[in-house]
Short mmCIF file of C-alpha atoms and ligand atoms in Angstrom, two decimals:
data_model
loop_
_atom_site.label_atom_id
_atom_site.label_comp_id
_atom_site.label_asym_id
_atom_site.label_seq_id
_atom_site.Cartn_x
_atom_site.Cartn_y
_atom_site.Cartn_z
CA MET U 98 -44.02 2.16 62.56
CA LEU U 99 -44.92 1.32 58.97
CA TYR U 100 -43.34 3.59 56.38
CA GLN U 101 -44.98 3.63 52.96
CA GLU U 102 -43.95 5.13 49.63
CA ALA U 103 -46.35 5.64 46.72
CA ASP U 104 -46.37 2.89 44.09
CA ARG U 105 -43.66 3.17 41.47
CA VAL U 106 -44.38 3.10 37.74
CA ALA U 107 -42.05 3.70 34.80
CA PHE U 108 -40.96 7.27 34.13
CA TYR U 109 -40.38 8.24 30.49
CA GLY U 110 -40.90 11.22 28.23
CA GLY U 111 -40.80 13.48 31.29
CA ALA U 112 -43.59 11.87 33.36
CA SER U 113 -44.55 8.82 35.41
CA ARG U 114 -46.64 6.48 33.24
CA ARG U 115 -49.20 4.05 34.59
CA ASP U 116 -49.15 1.77 31.53
CA SER U 117 -52.00 -0.72 31.23
CA ASP U 118 -49.84 -3.73 30.34
CA VAL U 119 -47.42 -3.95 33.27
CA ALA U 120 -45.52 -7.23 33.55
CA GLY U 121 -46.49 -7.79 37.21
CA HIS U 122 -45.35 -6.16 40.44
CA PHE U 123 -42.66 -6.57 43.02
CA GLN U 124 -42.35 -5.30 46.56
CA SER U 125 -39.55 -3.45 48.28
CA TYR U 126 -38.87 -3.96 52.00
CA ASN U 127 -37.26 -2.01 54.79
CA PRO U 128 -34.18 -4.16 55.58
CA SER U 129 -34.04 -3.06 59.21
CA ASN U 130 -37.45 -4.55 60.14
CA ASP U 131 -38.69 -6.48 57.06
CA GLU U 132 -41.71 -4.22 56.62
CA PRO U 133 -43.01 -3.58 53.08
CA ILE U 134 -42.35 -0.07 51.79
CA CYS U 135 -43.47 0.14 48.22
CA ARG U 136 -45.03 -1.77 45.31
CA ILE U 137 -43.33 -1.42 41.98
CA ALA U 138 -44.78 -2.12 38.55
CA ILE U 139 -42.46 -4.27 36.43
CA SER U 140 -41.96 -2.57 33.07
CA SER U 141 -43.32 -4.60 30.18
CA HIS U 142 -41.39 -4.86 26.92
CA ARG U 143 -43.80 -2.32 25.44
CA THR U 144 -43.06 0.12 28.28
CA ILE U 145 -39.33 -0.37 27.82
CA ASP U 146 -39.73 0.27 24.09
CA HIS U 147 -41.62 3.49 24.91
CA ALA U 148 -38.82 4.59 27.25
CA VAL U 149 -36.14 3.87 24.66
CA LEU U 150 -38.14 5.68 21.96
CA ALA U 151 -38.61 8.67 24.29
CA ALA U 152 -34.84 8.79 24.77
CA GLN U 153 -34.25 8.45 21.04
CA ALA U 154 -36.69 11.28 20.30
CA ALA U 155 -34.97 13.57 22.83
CA PHE U 156 -31.46 12.85 21.56
CA PRO U 157 -31.18 15.17 18.49
CA SER U 158 -32.08 18.28 20.45
CA TRP U 159 -30.22 17.39 23.68
CA SER U 160 -27.03 16.44 21.85
CA ALA U 161 -27.19 19.70 19.88
CA THR U 162 -27.62 21.78 23.06
CA PRO U 163 -24.31 23.56 23.75
CA PRO U 164 -22.37 21.85 26.57
CA VAL U 165 -22.45 24.99 28.68
CA GLU U 166 -26.27 25.04 28.54
CA ARG U 167 -26.49 21.36 29.38
CA ALA U 168 -24.15 22.07 32.28
CA ARG U 169 -26.42 24.82 33.60
CA ILE U 170 -29.34 22.40 33.82
CA LEU U 171 -27.22 19.75 35.52
CA GLN U 172 -25.89 22.31 37.99
CA ARG U 173 -29.47 23.14 38.97
CA ALA U 174 -29.99 19.43 39.63
CA VAL U 175 -26.85 19.48 41.82
CA ALA U 176 -28.34 22.32 43.87
CA LEU U 177 -31.63 20.43 44.29
CA LEU U 178 -29.82 17.25 45.34
CA ARG U 179 -27.89 19.17 48.00
CA GLU U 180 -30.97 21.06 49.15
CA ARG U 181 -32.86 17.74 49.57
CA ASN U 182 -29.92 15.77 50.91
CA ASP U 183 -31.59 14.69 54.14
CA GLN U 184 -34.91 13.81 52.54
CA LEU U 185 -33.15 11.67 49.93
CA ALA U 186 -30.85 10.15 52.56
CA ARG U 187 -33.90 9.13 54.56
CA VAL U 188 -35.31 7.34 51.51
CA GLU U 189 -31.97 5.63 50.87
CA THR U 190 -31.75 4.53 54.51
CA LEU U 191 -35.22 2.97 54.34
CA ASP U 192 -34.49 1.27 51.02
CA THR U 193 -30.91 0.07 51.62
CA GLY U 194 -30.77 -0.36 55.40
CA LYS U 195 -27.72 1.89 55.68
CA PRO U 196 -27.62 4.14 58.75
CA PHE U 197 -28.72 7.74 58.18
CA SER U 198 -25.32 8.82 59.54
CA GLU U 199 -23.90 7.27 56.38
CA THR U 200 -26.49 8.04 53.68
CA SER U 201 -26.73 11.68 54.78
CA THR U 202 -22.98 12.21 54.50
CA VAL U 203 -21.94 9.93 51.63
CA ASP U 204 -24.54 8.63 49.19
CA ILE U 205 -26.17 11.82 47.88
CA VAL U 206 -23.09 13.95 48.56
CA THR U 207 -20.81 11.82 46.37
CA GLY U 208 -23.47 11.53 43.68
CA ALA U 209 -24.01 15.30 43.54
CA ASP U 210 -20.25 15.89 43.50
CA VAL U 211 -19.89 13.73 40.39
CA LEU U 212 -22.76 15.53 38.64
CA GLU U 213 -21.12 18.85 39.46
CA TYR U 214 -17.75 17.57 38.25
CA PHE U 215 -19.03 16.47 34.84
CA ALA U 216 -21.16 19.59 34.39
CA ASN U 217 -18.07 21.71 35.07
CA LEU U 218 -15.93 19.52 32.84
CA VAL U 219 -18.13 19.81 29.76
CA ALA U 220 -18.69 23.52 30.38
CA SER U 221 -14.94 24.11 30.38
CA GLY U 222 -13.90 22.28 27.24
CA GLY U 223 -13.94 18.66 28.38
CA LEU U 224 -15.60 17.66 25.14
CA ASN U 225 -13.18 19.57 22.93
CA GLY U 226 -11.38 17.58 20.30
CA GLU U 227 -7.94 18.26 18.88
CA SER U 228 -6.66 19.62 15.60
CA PHE U 229 -3.30 19.40 13.90
CA ARG U 230 -1.68 20.34 10.64
CA LEU U 231 -0.99 17.13 8.73
CA ARG U 232 1.01 18.86 5.97
CA PRO U 233 1.08 22.45 4.70
CA THR U 234 -2.08 21.91 2.70
CA ALA U 235 -4.09 19.68 5.00
CA MET U 236 -5.32 19.54 8.56
CA VAL U 237 -7.12 17.06 10.78
CA TYR U 238 -9.62 17.83 13.48
CA THR U 239 -11.41 15.49 15.85
CA SER U 240 -14.60 15.80 17.79
CA LYS U 241 -16.12 13.90 20.69
CA GLU U 242 -19.61 12.86 19.67
CA PRO U 243 -22.30 11.52 22.00
CA LEU U 244 -23.35 7.92 21.48
CA GLY U 245 -27.16 8.19 21.49
CA VAL U 246 -29.47 6.21 23.77
CA CYS U 247 -27.54 4.69 26.68
CA VAL U 248 -28.67 2.28 29.35
CA GLY U 249 -27.68 2.40 33.02
CA ILE U 250 -28.20 -0.72 35.14
CA GLY U 251 -27.57 -0.34 38.86
CA ALA U 252 -26.64 -2.55 41.81
CA TRP U 253 -28.40 -2.16 45.17
CA ASN U 254 -25.56 -1.07 47.44
CA TYR U 255 -25.22 2.61 46.44
CA PRO U 256 -28.48 3.22 44.55
CA ILE U 257 -28.62 6.99 44.01
CA GLN U 258 -24.85 7.31 43.84
CA ILE U 259 -24.68 4.69 41.06
CA ALA U 260 -27.58 6.38 39.22
CA LEU U 261 -25.68 9.68 39.35
CA TRP U 262 -22.27 8.22 38.50
CA LYS U 263 -23.86 6.84 35.34
CA SER U 264 -26.27 9.59 34.35
CA ALA U 265 -23.92 12.52 35.10
CA PRO U 266 -21.28 11.87 32.39
CA CYS U 267 -23.91 10.35 30.11
CA LEU U 268 -26.14 13.44 30.05
CA ALA U 269 -23.28 15.93 30.25
CA ALA U 270 -21.82 14.41 27.09
CA GLY U 271 -25.14 14.87 25.27
CA ASN U 272 -26.57 11.34 25.47
CA CYS U 273 -29.98 10.26 26.73
CA MET U 274 -30.46 7.50 29.29
CA VAL U 275 -32.85 4.74 30.20
CA TYR U 276 -31.98 3.75 33.75
CA LYS U 277 -32.97 0.58 35.57
CA PRO U 278 -32.35 0.54 39.31
CA SER U 279 -31.82 -2.73 41.15
CA GLU U 280 -35.11 -4.44 42.01
CA PHE U 281 -33.94 -4.41 45.66
CA THR U 282 -33.50 -0.62 45.91
CA PRO U 283 -35.77 1.14 43.43
CA LEU U 284 -36.99 4.14 45.46
CA HIS U 285 -34.38 6.74 44.53
CA ALA U 286 -35.00 6.54 40.78
CA GLU U 287 -38.25 8.50 40.67
CA TYR U 288 -36.87 11.17 43.03
CA LEU U 289 -33.88 11.60 40.75
CA ALA U 290 -36.01 11.70 37.59
CA ASN U 291 -38.15 14.44 39.15
CA ILE U 292 -35.10 16.42 40.27
CA TYR U 293 -33.73 16.34 36.73
CA LYS U 294 -37.14 17.42 35.44
CA GLU U 295 -37.37 20.27 37.93
CA ALA U 296 -33.88 21.37 36.98
CA GLY U 297 -35.05 21.79 33.39
CA LEU U 298 -33.93 18.56 31.73
CA PRO U 299 -36.06 18.13 28.60
CA PRO U 300 -38.54 15.22 28.54
CA GLY U 301 -37.02 11.93 27.39
CA VAL U 302 -33.42 12.71 28.32
CA PHE U 303 -33.58 10.65 31.54
CA ASN U 304 -36.04 7.77 31.82
CA VAL U 305 -36.60 5.01 34.36
CA VAL U 306 -37.85 1.44 33.96
CA TYR U 307 -38.23 -1.16 36.71
CA GLY U 308 -37.68 -4.86 37.03
CA ALA U 309 -35.11 -7.58 37.61
CA GLY U 310 -32.67 -9.39 35.31
CA ASP U 311 -35.10 -9.95 32.45
CA VAL U 312 -35.76 -6.21 32.18
CA GLY U 313 -31.99 -5.59 32.25
CA ALA U 314 -31.45 -8.24 29.60
CA TYR U 315 -34.14 -6.77 27.33
CA LEU U 316 -32.56 -3.33 27.63
CA THR U 317 -29.06 -4.70 26.99
CA SER U 318 -30.13 -6.35 23.75
CA HIS U 319 -32.33 -3.48 22.56
CA PRO U 320 -31.37 -2.56 18.97
CA LEU U 321 -31.78 1.20 19.57
CA VAL U 322 -29.37 1.23 22.51
CA ALA U 323 -25.79 2.36 21.81
CA LYS U 324 -24.18 1.73 25.21
CA VAL U 325 -24.74 -0.18 28.42
CA SER U 326 -23.19 0.95 31.67
CA PHE U 327 -23.55 -1.85 34.19
CA THR U 328 -22.76 -2.24 37.89
CA GLY U 329 -23.21 -5.61 39.55
CA GLN U 330 -21.82 -9.09 40.00
CA VAL U 331 -19.11 -10.57 37.81
CA SER U 332 -21.42 -13.35 36.59
CA THR U 333 -24.10 -10.85 35.50
CA GLY U 334 -21.47 -8.52 34.03
CA LYS U 335 -20.26 -11.31 31.77
CA LYS U 336 -23.79 -11.84 30.44
CA VAL U 337 -24.28 -8.10 29.92
CA ALA U 338 -20.90 -7.65 28.22
CA GLY U 339 -21.56 -10.70 26.02
CA THR U 340 -24.95 -9.43 24.86
CA ALA U 341 -23.78 -5.84 24.44
CA GLY U 342 -20.65 -6.98 22.58
CA GLY U 343 -22.76 -9.16 20.31
CA GLY U 344 -24.70 -6.05 19.32
CA MET U 345 -21.46 -4.01 18.97
CA LYS U 346 -22.63 -1.72 21.75
CA TYR U 347 -20.22 0.17 23.96
CA VAL U 348 -20.06 -1.30 27.43
CA THR U 349 -18.74 -0.31 30.84
CA ALA U 350 -18.87 -2.94 33.57
CA GLU U 351 -18.15 -2.18 37.23
CA LEU U 352 -18.11 -5.55 38.94
CA GLY U 353 -17.20 -7.35 42.14
CA GLY U 354 -13.93 -7.83 43.96
CA LYS U 355 -12.07 -9.69 46.68
CA SER U 356 -9.57 -7.01 47.39
CA PRO U 357 -6.37 -7.35 49.40
CA LEU U 358 -5.12 -4.99 52.11
CA ILE U 359 -1.45 -5.45 53.01
CA VAL U 360 -0.38 -4.31 56.46
CA MET U 361 3.36 -3.62 56.11
CA PRO U 362 5.76 -4.77 58.87
CA ASP U 363 6.41 -1.13 59.89
CA ALA U 364 2.72 -0.15 59.99
CA ASP U 365 1.29 1.77 62.90
CA LEU U 366 -1.03 -0.75 64.54
CA GLU U 367 -3.86 1.67 65.29
CA ARG U 368 -3.82 2.98 61.74
CA ALA U 369 -3.76 -0.52 60.26
CA VAL U 370 -6.75 -1.58 62.34
CA ASP U 371 -8.70 1.59 61.47
CA VAL U 372 -8.09 1.07 57.75
CA ALA U 373 -8.99 -2.64 57.97
CA MET U 374 -12.24 -1.79 59.74
CA MET U 375 -13.19 0.83 57.15
CA ALA U 376 -12.33 -1.69 54.44
CA ASN U 377 -14.65 -4.32 55.91
CA PHE U 378 -17.46 -2.90 58.01
CA PHE U 379 -18.45 0.39 56.37
CA SER U 380 -21.90 -0.06 54.78
CA THR U 381 -22.06 -3.42 56.57
CA GLY U 382 -19.39 -4.66 54.19
CA GLN U 383 -21.61 -4.16 51.13
CA VAL U 384 -19.03 -2.18 49.21
CA CYS U 385 -17.56 -3.53 45.96
CA THR U 386 -14.04 -2.36 46.84
CA ASN U 387 -14.00 -3.99 50.28
CA GLY U 388 -10.54 -5.06 51.45
CA THR U 389 -11.65 -8.41 52.79
CA ARG U 390 -8.30 -10.21 52.56
CA VAL U 391 -6.20 -8.57 55.23
CA PHE U 392 -2.54 -9.67 55.01
CA VAL U 393 -0.79 -9.16 58.35
CA PRO U 394 2.90 -9.96 59.13
CA ARG U 395 2.86 -13.23 61.08
CA GLU U 396 4.71 -11.70 64.04
CA MET U 397 2.15 -8.88 64.22
CA THR U 398 -1.06 -10.97 64.09
CA GLU U 399 -1.52 -11.30 67.83
CA SER U 400 -1.27 -7.58 68.52
CA PHE U 401 -3.36 -6.80 65.40
CA GLU U 402 -6.15 -9.13 66.59
CA ARG U 403 -6.06 -7.62 70.08
CA ALA U 404 -6.29 -4.04 68.78
CA LEU U 405 -9.03 -5.04 66.34
CA LEU U 406 -11.15 -6.68 69.04
CA GLU U 407 -10.73 -3.56 71.14
CA LYS U 408 -12.14 -1.39 68.33
CA MET U 409 -14.94 -3.78 67.35
CA GLN U 410 -16.92 -2.51 70.32
CA TYR U 411 -17.35 0.77 68.44
CA VAL U 412 -19.37 -0.92 65.68
CA ARG U 413 -22.88 0.03 66.74
CA ALA U 414 -26.01 -1.61 65.29
CA GLY U 415 -29.41 -0.15 66.13
CA ASP U 416 -32.09 2.31 65.02
CA LEU U 417 -30.90 3.54 61.63
CA PHE U 418 -31.92 7.12 62.41
CA ASP U 419 -30.00 7.28 65.68
CA ALA U 420 -26.91 9.41 65.02
CA ALA U 421 -24.76 6.94 66.98
CA THR U 422 -25.66 3.95 64.77
CA ASN U 423 -22.89 3.14 62.29
CA PHE U 424 -23.79 -0.41 61.29
CA GLY U 425 -27.01 -1.45 59.54
CA PRO U 426 -28.59 -4.70 58.40
CA LEU U 427 -27.87 -6.43 55.10
CA ASN U 428 -29.93 -5.21 52.19
CA SER U 429 -32.31 -8.12 51.59
CA ARG U 430 -33.42 -11.46 52.98
CA GLU U 431 -31.77 -13.19 49.99
CA HIS U 432 -28.48 -11.46 50.70
CA TRP U 433 -28.74 -12.22 54.43
CA LYS U 434 -29.07 -15.93 53.56
CA LYS U 435 -26.00 -15.74 51.30
CA VAL U 436 -23.81 -13.98 53.85
CA THR U 437 -24.82 -16.15 56.82
CA GLU U 438 -24.20 -19.28 54.71
CA TYR U 439 -20.66 -18.05 54.00
CA VAL U 440 -20.07 -17.39 57.69
CA ARG U 441 -21.35 -20.86 58.56
CA TYR U 442 -19.15 -22.35 55.85
CA GLY U 443 -16.15 -20.47 57.21
CA ILE U 444 -16.73 -21.92 60.68
CA GLU U 445 -17.78 -25.47 59.77
CA THR U 446 -16.03 -26.33 56.51
CA ASP U 447 -13.13 -23.91 56.01
CA LYS U 448 -12.49 -24.23 59.74
CA ALA U 449 -11.14 -20.71 60.01
CA ARG U 450 -10.77 -19.41 63.57
CA LEU U 451 -13.76 -17.21 64.43
CA LEU U 452 -12.27 -14.22 66.21
CA CYS U 453 -15.61 -12.42 66.58
CA GLY U 454 -19.07 -12.27 65.04
CA GLY U 455 -20.99 -15.22 63.66
CA THR U 456 -24.41 -15.86 62.16
CA ASP U 457 -26.55 -14.27 64.91
CA ALA U 458 -28.00 -10.78 64.92
CA PRO U 459 -26.18 -8.20 67.08
CA ALA U 460 -27.16 -8.70 70.73
CA GLU U 461 -27.91 -5.02 71.31
CA LEU U 462 -30.74 -4.86 68.73
CA PRO U 463 -34.11 -3.68 70.11
CA ALA U 464 -37.07 -6.08 69.75
CA GLU U 465 -38.73 -4.11 66.94
CA LEU U 466 -35.70 -4.65 64.69
CA ARG U 467 -35.29 -8.37 65.30
CA LYS U 468 -37.13 -9.24 62.08
CA GLY U 469 -34.62 -7.30 59.96
CA TYR U 470 -31.73 -8.76 57.98
CA TRP U 471 -29.04 -8.22 60.60
CA VAL U 472 -25.71 -9.99 61.05
CA ARG U 473 -22.79 -9.28 63.32
CA PRO U 474 -19.50 -7.94 62.00
CA THR U 475 -17.36 -11.04 61.67
CA VAL U 476 -13.60 -11.63 61.68
CA PHE U 477 -11.90 -14.90 60.80
CA ALA U 478 -8.25 -15.33 61.82
CA ASP U 479 -5.49 -17.73 60.69
CA CYS U 480 -7.03 -17.86 57.24
CA THR U 481 -5.38 -19.52 54.26
CA ASP U 482 -5.66 -18.72 50.57
CA ASP U 483 -7.52 -21.92 49.70
CA MET U 484 -10.51 -21.22 51.96
CA ARG U 485 -13.77 -20.47 50.19
CA ILE U 486 -14.42 -17.45 52.45
CA VAL U 487 -11.05 -16.07 51.28
CA LYS U 488 -11.55 -16.76 47.57
CA GLU U 489 -15.14 -15.69 46.92
CA GLU U 490 -16.82 -12.31 47.22
CA ILE U 491 -19.15 -12.43 50.24
CA PHE U 492 -20.25 -8.77 50.01
CA GLY U 493 -20.92 -8.60 53.72
CA PRO U 494 -19.10 -7.65 56.95
CA VAL U 495 -16.70 -10.58 56.94
CA MET U 496 -12.95 -9.98 57.32
CA SER U 497 -10.30 -12.66 56.77
CA ILE U 498 -6.90 -12.20 58.40
CA LEU U 499 -4.11 -13.88 56.43
CA PRO U 500 -0.71 -14.08 58.17
CA TYR U 501 2.34 -13.67 55.89
CA ALA U 502 6.11 -14.04 56.22
CA GLY U 503 7.50 -11.44 53.79
CA VAL U 504 6.14 -8.59 51.63
CA ASP U 505 7.02 -10.37 48.35
CA GLU U 506 5.00 -13.35 49.49
CA ALA U 507 2.06 -11.09 50.46
CA VAL U 508 2.11 -9.39 47.04
CA THR U 509 2.15 -12.72 45.17
CA ARG U 510 -0.70 -14.08 47.27
CA ALA U 511 -2.66 -10.82 47.01
CA ASN U 512 -2.48 -11.08 43.20
CA THR U 513 -3.52 -14.73 43.08
CA THR U 514 -7.13 -14.05 42.17
CA HIS U 515 -9.14 -13.59 38.98
CA LEU U 516 -10.46 -10.32 40.44
CA GLY U 517 -8.69 -6.95 40.47
CA LEU U 518 -10.99 -4.22 41.67
CA ALA U 519 -9.12 -2.58 44.56
CA ALA U 520 -6.09 -3.02 46.81
CA GLY U 521 -4.37 -1.14 49.59
CA VAL U 522 -1.24 -0.89 51.66
CA VAL U 523 -0.75 0.51 55.17
CA GLY U 524 2.75 1.38 56.35
CA ARG U 525 4.96 4.13 57.78
CA ASP U 526 7.51 4.10 54.96
CA VAL U 527 5.47 5.66 52.15
CA GLY U 528 8.20 4.82 49.60
CA GLN U 529 7.82 1.13 50.46
CA CYS U 530 4.04 1.51 50.26
CA HIS U 531 4.35 3.01 46.74
CA SER U 532 6.53 0.24 45.46
CA THR U 533 4.25 -2.40 47.00
CA VAL U 534 1.07 -0.83 45.62
CA SER U 535 2.65 -0.62 42.17
CA ARG U 536 2.97 -4.41 42.15
CA LEU U 537 -0.66 -5.05 43.08
CA GLU U 538 -2.97 -6.00 40.22
CA ALA U 539 -5.95 -3.74 40.83
CA GLY U 540 -7.53 -0.69 39.21
CA ILE U 541 -8.25 1.26 42.42
CA THR U 542 -5.57 1.43 45.11
CA TRP U 543 -5.09 3.26 48.39
CA ILE U 544 -2.15 3.95 50.66
CA ASN U 545 -2.84 4.50 54.38
CA THR U 546 -6.56 4.93 53.80
CA TRP U 547 -9.49 3.05 52.30
CA GLY U 548 -12.60 3.70 50.30
CA GLU U 549 -12.57 7.38 49.36
CA SER U 550 -13.56 7.77 45.73
CA PRO U 551 -13.74 11.44 44.74
CA ALA U 552 -15.25 12.62 41.45
CA GLU U 553 -11.81 13.50 40.06
CA MET U 554 -10.49 9.94 40.50
CA ALA U 555 -11.14 7.47 37.66
CA VAL U 556 -12.21 4.11 39.11
CA GLY U 557 -12.59 0.75 37.44
CA GLY U 558 -11.58 -2.85 37.92
CA TRP U 559 -8.83 -4.94 36.37
CA LYS U 560 -9.08 -8.59 35.36
CA GLN U 561 -12.64 -9.89 35.82
CA SER U 562 -13.63 -6.97 38.04
CA GLY U 563 -14.68 -4.88 35.11
CA VAL U 564 -14.22 -3.08 31.84
CA GLY U 565 -13.63 0.67 31.57
CA VAL U 566 -13.68 3.38 34.22
CA GLU U 567 -16.12 5.77 35.85
CA ASN U 568 -15.34 9.32 37.02
CA GLY U 569 -12.34 11.52 36.38
CA ARG U 570 -11.57 12.94 32.93
CA ARG U 571 -11.34 9.45 31.48
CA GLY U 572 -14.83 8.72 32.76
CA LEU U 573 -16.25 11.22 30.25
CA ASP U 574 -14.52 9.50 27.33
CA ALA U 575 -16.57 6.39 28.06
CA TRP U 576 -19.68 8.28 26.88
CA VAL U 577 -18.43 9.69 23.57
CA ARG U 578 -17.14 8.36 20.28
CA ASN U 579 -14.41 9.95 18.26
CA LYS U 580 -14.90 11.52 14.85
CA SER U 581 -11.83 12.52 12.83
CA THR U 582 -12.06 14.84 9.85
CA LEU U 583 -9.24 15.42 7.36
CA VAL U 584 -9.57 18.73 5.53
CA GLU U 585 -7.73 19.25 2.26
CA LEU U 586 -6.95 22.95 1.89
CA GLU U 587 -5.40 22.80 -1.58
CA SER U 588 -7.96 24.14 -4.08
CA SER U 589 -7.17 21.53 -6.72
CA THR U 590 -5.92 18.03 -6.06
CA ALA U 591 -4.34 15.46 -8.28
CA THR U 592 -5.65 11.95 -7.87
CA VAL U 593 -4.94 8.67 -9.61
CA PHE U 594 -7.99 9.45 -11.68
CA SER U 595 -6.63 12.79 -12.95
CA LYS U 596 -6.07 13.26 -16.64
CA LEU U 597 -2.53 12.14 -17.62
P1 LIG A 700 -26.42 -8.24 40.24
O1 LIG A 700 -25.45 -8.57 39.17
O2 LIG A 700 -27.22 -9.33 40.82
O3 LIG A 700 -27.48 -7.15 39.71
C1 LIG A 700 -27.08 -5.89 39.24
C2 LIG A 700 -28.13 -5.35 38.30
O4 LIG A 700 -28.18 -6.17 37.13
C3 LIG A 700 -29.55 -5.36 38.86
O5 LIG A 700 -30.17 -4.16 38.46
C4 LIG A 700 -30.18 -6.56 38.21
O6 LIG A 700 -31.57 -6.47 38.08
C5 LIG A 700 -29.51 -6.52 36.84
N1 LIG A 700 -29.47 -7.79 36.11
C6 LIG A 700 -29.52 -9.05 36.59
N2 LIG A 700 -29.41 -9.94 35.58
C7 LIG A 700 -29.26 -9.23 34.44
C8 LIG A 700 -29.07 -9.57 33.06
N3 LIG A 700 -29.01 -10.84 32.65
N4 LIG A 700 -28.93 -8.57 32.16
C9 LIG A 700 -28.95 -7.27 32.56
N5 LIG A 700 -29.14 -6.89 33.84
C10 LIG A 700 -29.29 -7.85 34.77
O7 LIG A 700 -25.59 -7.46 41.33
P2 LIG A 700 -26.10 -6.95 42.76
O8 LIG A 700 -26.24 -8.12 43.66
O9 LIG A 700 -27.25 -6.02 42.57
O10 LIG A 700 -24.88 -6.05 43.23
C11 LIG A 700 -23.83 -6.51 44.00
C12 LIG A 700 -22.61 -6.68 43.14
O11 LIG A 700 -22.29 -5.44 42.53
C13 LIG A 700 -21.37 -7.08 43.93
O12 LIG A 700 -20.69 -8.09 43.24
C14 LIG A 700 -20.55 -5.79 43.97
O13 LIG A 700 -19.18 -6.02 44.12
C15 LIG A 700 -20.90 -5.18 42.66
N6 LIG A 700 -20.66 -3.73 42.65
C16 LIG A 700 -19.62 -3.25 41.92
C17 LIG A 700 -19.33 -1.89 41.93
C18 LIG A 700 -18.16 -1.32 41.16
O14 LIG A 700 -18.11 -0.12 40.97
N7 LIG A 700 -17.21 -2.12 40.72
C19 LIG A 700 -20.15 -1.02 42.65
C20 LIG A 700 -21.20 -1.54 43.37
C21 LIG A 700 -21.46 -2.91 43.36
#
C-alpha cells in the first residue's frame, strides 16, 4: 500500500513557504519497501537567507522573554508531542524504517523528555549567573546570555529526537534556530515546526530548511549564524567544525564511534549476551553509540557464542507495524550498499568467521517487503584488531567478537582507536567494572546495561567522536555565552589619571 505525505517546503517566519526559486527537489522513500513517500523542495540560498533573517528578527524579543514564560510555551509543545506520540511515531517508522514498537516508545518519548527537562531547568534558575564580592567596595556578577541565531544539522538515525535534543536547549536558552534535517529523513521537521507554532512559539524562533550537504555547508558558513550544532559522521563533522571555527562560531559536534564492550571474566553469560545484543541490533545497529567491538575472555567465547546464537532467534524482522517486529531495514539504499559491502569484506578479505547473518535479507520477510533495504543481523567471531570491520564504523547490525586474555589487555585494545564515543563493561563485581570503565577513553559509558540516554545525562564523544556535550545541565551551557560585569561601589575612584 502506497503511503504518501504532502510535499515539503521550507518553514520560516512561522509558516511553510513555497518559494519560487527552489534549488530542485529530492525524494524520500519508505525503507521497508522502497516506495516513494514524499517530495521535498531543496532550499535555495535565498530561502536559507530568509530563514536566517526570520530567526534574527525573532531573536530580540524571544531572548528578552523571561525564561519561565519561554518554558511555559515549550511545556505546551511537550504536551502536544506526548498527545501525538503514535501519529509521530508512525511518521518516523515510515521515514526511518524503524519498527513502530521502537519509535512509539523511544524516539518521541526521549525527545519530549529532553524538551521538558530544559524547560524545567530554565524555569528554575538554570540560566542564573553568579555574583561575588571582589573586595569591600566592588562586586562581580555574571550572566548567561543567548548566542543568537543557531543552526541545527541532523543525522538520519534519530530524526525527531535529534531535532528536539538540539532545539530544546537552544530555544530554552533564548536563541532562535534554523534546523536542517537529514535529506534521508526529512518528514518530522514540519510536524515539529507546527507543534512549536501551536504551542505558542513566536514566528521565526524555529525554522526549517531542506537539502543535503551543500545546504548544510551554506548554513555553517552563514555570517549571521552564531553556533552550529551538528550530528553526523566524523568526516562531515571535521568539515563543519573547520568552517564554523573559521568563522569563530560556537560548535557542538556529535559524531560516530566504534565503541567497545568488555565482558568481564566473572560476567553472567545471559546478561552479557543481552547487553551485547542491545549494543548491536537495536535500531538495526544504526545507533552512534553501538558497542560493536565485543571483547570476550578467550575461555568464555564458546559459551558466549552459543548463548548468543540461541538469542538471535528473537530478532524478528517483518511488517514494521506488527507489535512483534523488533528489527527493521536499513535507512536507505545507499546505506544498505555500504553495510553489505562491509559484511562482504569481513567474509572475503578480513576472513573473520561468520557466526550468523550475511548479506541476504532475512528469510522470514514477506514478499511485499523484499524490495526494502533489509539485511540480517550479523555476528563475526574470532576477530582481530587489524580487521577493517573491527576498525571502521559500519553503522549497521554487525557485531565483532574479539577474544582477550586479560582485562588489562582488553582495556588497552579497547582504547586503541581514534574514536571515543561510548564504552561499556558487563560483570558481577561492580567495583571491578567501575575501575575498568574509568580506564576506557570514551565520553559515554555504561555498566551492566547499554544505550539508555536520559535527559539528565550529559552525552558527548571524546577524541574524534565529537566536541561538546548534549543534555544534562552542561548541555544548556553549550547554548549560552558568559558575560561578567565588575561593579565599583566606591563613589569616587583614584586612577592613574587622577590629579597628583
Ligand atoms: P552525515 O555526516 O552524512 O550527515 C549528517 C548531516 O550533515 C546531514 O544532515 C547532511 O545533509 C549534513 N551534511 C553533509 N555534508 C555537510 C557539510 N559539508 N556541511 C554541513 N552539513 C553537511 O551523517 P549521517 O550519515 O546522516 O549520520 C550517520 C552518522 O551520524 C554516523 O556516523 C553516526 O555515528 C553519527 N551519529 C552520531 C550521534 C552522536 O550523538 N554522537 C548521533 C547520531 C548519529
